[in-house]
Amino acid sequence: QVQLVESGGGLVQAGDSLRLSCAASGRTFSTYSMGWFRQAPGKEREFVASINRSGSFIAYADSVKGRFTISRDNPKNTMSLQMNSLKPEDTAVYYCAAGSLTTMPSAYRDWGQGTQVTVSS
């Protein structure tokens, strides 16, 4: 297993930016594909973005494409999600996950505790 801790969430206005970070420990971080998911109240957990071990393959949900950027820094055992042009519909708890590149939450082995992102209008 890998232990994951998200940080960087907060309350912002529409159009603002936030950068989320995911710190990993417990296993060699560079061996894991990673993903970001989000979940709003009353909604299913939703795929946001994923990145392979080296960062050479990246996938985004259509809803965030062009606004969000996923990246990783393997020597620092961290993954980031740069979120620009935030919209109220981006409001959710954002989760860091390890073990897959797919859009299905069930494919991921390990999850962080989540960090709240709230975008006001």
PDB file of C-alpha atoms in Angstrom:
ATOM      1  CA  GLN A   1       0.000   0.000   0.000  1.00  0.00           C
ATOM      2  CA  VAL A   2       0.855   3.632  -0.398  1.00  0.00           C
ATOM      3  CA  GLN A   3      -0.370   6.266   2.042  1.00  0.00           C
ATOM      4  CA  LEU A   4      -1.745   9.408   0.423  1.00  0.00           C
ATOM      5  CA  VAL A   5      -2.477  12.827   1.922  1.00  0.00           C
ATOM      6  CA  GLU A   6      -4.121  15.631  -0.048  1.00  0.00           C
ATOM      7  CA  SER A   7      -3.696  19.315   0.703  1.00  0.00           C
ATOM      8  CA  GLY A   8      -4.357  22.681  -0.890  1.00  0.00           C
ATOM      9  CA  GLY A   9      -8.140  22.855  -0.917  1.00  0.00           C
ATOM     10  CA  GLY A  10     -10.012  25.954   0.123  1.00  0.00           C
ATOM     11  CA  LEU A  11     -12.691  28.515  -0.622  1.00  0.00           C
ATOM     12  CA  VAL A  12     -12.246  30.585  -3.782  1.00  0.00           C
ATOM     13  CA  GLN A  13     -14.329  32.630  -6.184  1.00  0.00           C
ATOM     14  CA  ALA A  14     -15.264  31.604  -9.706  1.00  0.00           C
ATOM     15  CA  GLY A  15     -12.368  32.252 -12.055  1.00  0.00           C
ATOM     16  CA  ASP A  16      -9.734  31.764  -9.368  1.00  0.00           C
ATOM     17  CA  SER A  17      -7.043  29.085  -9.248  1.00  0.00           C
ATOM     18  CA  LEU A  18      -5.992  26.460  -6.731  1.00  0.00           C
ATOM     19  CA  ARG A  19      -3.179  23.939  -6.665  1.00  0.00           C
ATOM     20  CA  LEU A  20      -3.843  20.640  -4.906  1.00  0.00           C
ATOM     21  CA  SER A  21      -1.020  18.403  -3.746  1.00  0.00           C
ATOM     22  CA  CYS A  22      -0.887  14.711  -2.887  1.00  0.00           C
ATOM     23  CA  ALA A  23       1.979  13.471  -0.724  1.00  0.00           C
ATOM     24  CA  ALA A  24       2.744   9.743  -0.891  1.00  0.00           C
ATOM     25  CA  SER A  25       4.600   7.406   1.438  1.00  0.00           C
ATOM     26  CA  GLY A  26       4.881   3.699   2.262  1.00  0.00           C
ATOM     27  CA  ARG A  27       5.896   2.342  -1.153  1.00  0.00           C
ATOM     28  CA  THR A  28       7.998   3.530  -4.045  1.00  0.00           C
ATOM     29  CA  PHE A  29       5.871   6.330  -5.472  1.00  0.00           C
ATOM     30  CA  SER A  30       7.336   6.097  -8.949  1.00  0.00           C
ATOM     31  CA  THR A  31       5.878   2.590  -9.427  1.00  0.00           C
ATOM     32  CA  TYR A  32       2.257   3.832  -9.186  1.00  0.00           C
ATOM     33  CA  SER A  33      -0.046   5.273 -11.767  1.00  0.00           C
ATOM     34  CA  MET A  34      -2.083   7.984 -10.054  1.00  0.00           C
ATOM     35  CA  GLY A  35      -5.407   9.738 -10.380  1.00  0.00           C
ATOM     36  CA  TRP A  36      -7.535  12.576  -9.065  1.00  0.00           C
ATOM     37  CA  PHE A  37     -11.242  12.140  -8.369  1.00  0.00           C
ATOM     38  CA  ARG A  38     -13.881  14.415  -6.914  1.00  0.00           C
ATOM     39  CA  GLN A  39     -17.221  13.927  -5.217  1.00  0.00           C
ATOM     40  CA  ALA A  40     -19.917  16.525  -4.654  1.00  0.00           C
ATOM     41  CA  PRO A  41     -22.764  16.009  -2.158  1.00  0.00           C
ATOM     42  CA  GLY A  42     -25.367  13.636  -3.550  1.00  0.00           C
ATOM     43  CA  LYS A  43     -23.270  12.715  -6.586  1.00  0.00           C
ATOM     44  CA  GLU A  44     -21.104   9.784  -7.603  1.00  0.00           C
ATOM     45  CA  ARG A  45     -17.353   9.952  -7.288  1.00  0.00           C
ATOM     46  CA  GLU A  46     -16.134  11.447 -10.566  1.00  0.00           C
ATOM     47  CA  PHE A  47     -12.888  10.951 -12.466  1.00  0.00           C
ATOM     48  CA  VAL A  48     -10.864  14.133 -12.918  1.00  0.00           C
ATOM     49  CA  ALA A  49      -7.431  13.183 -14.273  1.00  0.00           C
ATOM     50  CA  SER A  50      -4.789  10.453 -14.229  1.00  0.00           C
ATOM     51  CA  ILE A  51      -1.070  10.143 -14.902  1.00  0.00           C
ATOM     52  CA  ASN A  52       1.197   7.167 -15.486  1.00  0.00           C
ATOM     53  CA  ARG A  53       4.393   6.306 -13.647  1.00  0.00           C
ATOM     54  CA  SER A  54       6.696   8.575 -15.607  1.00  0.00           C
ATOM     55  CA  GLY A  55       4.207  11.321 -16.466  1.00  0.00           C
ATOM     56  CA  SER A  56       4.363  10.499 -20.168  1.00  0.00           C
ATOM     57  CA  PHE A  57       0.647   9.605 -20.351  1.00  0.00           C
ATOM     58  CA  ILE A  58      -2.084  11.891 -19.006  1.00  0.00           C
ATOM     59  CA  ALA A  59      -5.860  11.727 -19.221  1.00  0.00           C
ATOM     60  CA  TYR A  60      -8.506  14.315 -18.288  1.00  0.00           C
ATOM     61  CA  ALA A  61     -12.238  14.336 -17.878  1.00  0.00           C
ATOM     62  CA  ASP A  62     -13.948  16.444 -20.531  1.00  0.00           C
ATOM     63  CA  SER A  63     -15.336  18.710 -17.823  1.00  0.00           C
ATOM     64  CA  VAL A  64     -11.857  19.861 -16.750  1.00  0.00           C
ATOM     65  CA  LYS A  65      -9.863  19.579 -19.974  1.00  0.00           C
ATOM     66  CA  GLY A  66      -8.095  22.835 -20.754  1.00  0.00           C
ATOM     67  CA  ARG A  67      -8.499  24.143 -17.201  1.00  0.00           C
ATOM     68  CA  PHE A  68      -6.801  21.549 -14.979  1.00  0.00           C
ATOM     69  CA  THR A  69      -3.268  20.179 -15.212  1.00  0.00           C
ATOM     70  CA  ILE A  70      -2.073  17.009 -13.492  1.00  0.00           C
ATOM     71  CA  SER A  71       1.629  16.503 -12.794  1.00  0.00           C
ATOM     72  CA  ARG A  72       3.942  14.484 -10.591  1.00  0.00           C
ATOM     73  CA  ASP A  73       7.360  14.889  -9.031  1.00  0.00           C
ATOM     74  CA  ASN A  74       8.664  11.396  -8.351  1.00  0.00           C
ATOM     75  CA  PRO A  75      11.815  12.429  -6.434  1.00  0.00           C
ATOM     76  CA  LYS A  76       9.569  14.349  -4.006  1.00  0.00           C
ATOM     77  CA  ASN A  77       6.870  11.633  -3.935  1.00  0.00           C
ATOM     78  CA  THR A  78       4.167  14.135  -4.816  1.00  0.00           C
ATOM     79  CA  MET A  79       1.410  14.601  -7.361  1.00  0.00           C
ATOM     80  CA  SER A  80      -0.333  17.890  -8.083  1.00  0.00           C
ATOM     81  CA  LEU A  81      -3.506  19.187  -9.694  1.00  0.00           C
ATOM     82  CA  GLN A  82      -3.345  22.771 -10.919  1.00  0.00           C
ATOM     83  CA  MET A  83      -6.911  24.056 -11.248  1.00  0.00           C
ATOM     84  CA  ASN A  84      -7.485  27.252 -13.215  1.00  0.00           C
ATOM     85  CA  SER A  85     -10.656  29.109 -14.200  1.00  0.00           C
ATOM     86  CA  LEU A  86     -12.568  27.400 -11.417  1.00  0.00           C
ATOM     87  CA  LYS A  87     -16.340  27.159 -11.687  1.00  0.00           C
ATOM     88  CA  PRO A  88     -18.989  26.608  -9.004  1.00  0.00           C
ATOM     89  CA  GLU A  89     -19.600  23.147 -10.463  1.00  0.00           C
ATOM     90  CA  ASP A  90     -16.012  22.244  -9.536  1.00  0.00           C
ATOM     91  CA  THR A  91     -17.037  22.362  -5.879  1.00  0.00           C
ATOM     92  CA  ALA A  92     -16.363  18.930  -4.372  1.00  0.00           C
ATOM     93  CA  VAL A  93     -14.111  16.918  -2.131  1.00  0.00           C
ATOM     94  CA  TYR A  94     -11.047  16.060  -4.199  1.00  0.00           C
ATOM     95  CA  TYR A  95      -9.330  12.716  -3.676  1.00  0.00           C
ATOM     96  CA  CYS A  96      -5.894  11.466  -4.614  1.00  0.00           C
ATOM     97  CA  ALA A  97      -5.794   7.788  -5.657  1.00  0.00           C
ATOM     98  CA  ALA A  98      -3.092   5.283  -6.590  1.00  0.00           C
ATOM     99  CA  GLY A  99      -2.948   2.185  -8.752  1.00  0.00           C
ATOM    100  CA  SER A 100      -4.715   2.832 -12.063  1.00  0.00           C
ATOM    101  CA  LEU A 101      -5.143   5.126 -15.045  1.00  0.00           C
ATOM    102  CA  THR A 102      -8.833   4.400 -15.631  1.00  0.00           C
ATOM    103  CA  THR A 103     -11.940   6.457 -14.914  1.00  0.00           C
ATOM    104  CA  MET A 104     -13.370   3.804 -12.571  1.00  0.00           C
ATOM    105  CA  PRO A 105     -12.875   4.455  -8.844  1.00  0.00           C
ATOM    106  CA  SER A 106     -12.966   0.706  -8.135  1.00  0.00           C
ATOM    107  CA  ALA A 107      -9.766   0.206 -10.133  1.00  0.00           C
ATOM    108  CA  TYR A 108      -7.665   2.235  -7.704  1.00  0.00           C
ATOM    109  CA  ARG A 109      -5.993   0.533  -4.755  1.00  0.00           C
ATOM    110  CA  ASP A 110      -5.345   3.373  -2.324  1.00  0.00           C
ATOM    111  CA  TRP A 111      -7.031   6.680  -1.529  1.00  0.00           C
ATOM    112  CA  GLY A 112      -6.303   9.811   0.422  1.00  0.00           C
ATOM    113  CA  GLN A 113      -8.714  11.385   2.886  1.00  0.00           C
ATOM    114  CA  GLY A 114      -9.816  14.141   0.521  1.00  0.00           C
ATOM    115  CA  THR A 115      -9.547  17.915   0.522  1.00  0.00           C
ATOM    116  CA  GLN A 116     -12.507  20.284   0.146  1.00  0.00           C
ATOM    117  CA  VAL A 117     -12.636  22.696  -2.777  1.00  0.00           C
ATOM    118  CA  THR A 118     -15.437  25.256  -2.700  1.00  0.00           C
ATOM    119  CA  VAL A 119     -15.954  27.697  -5.570  1.00  0.00           C
ATOM    120  CA  SER A 120     -18.399  30.518  -4.953  1.00  0.00           C
ATOM    121  CA  SER A 121     -20.225  32.507  -7.613  1.00  0.00           C
TER     122      SER A 121
END
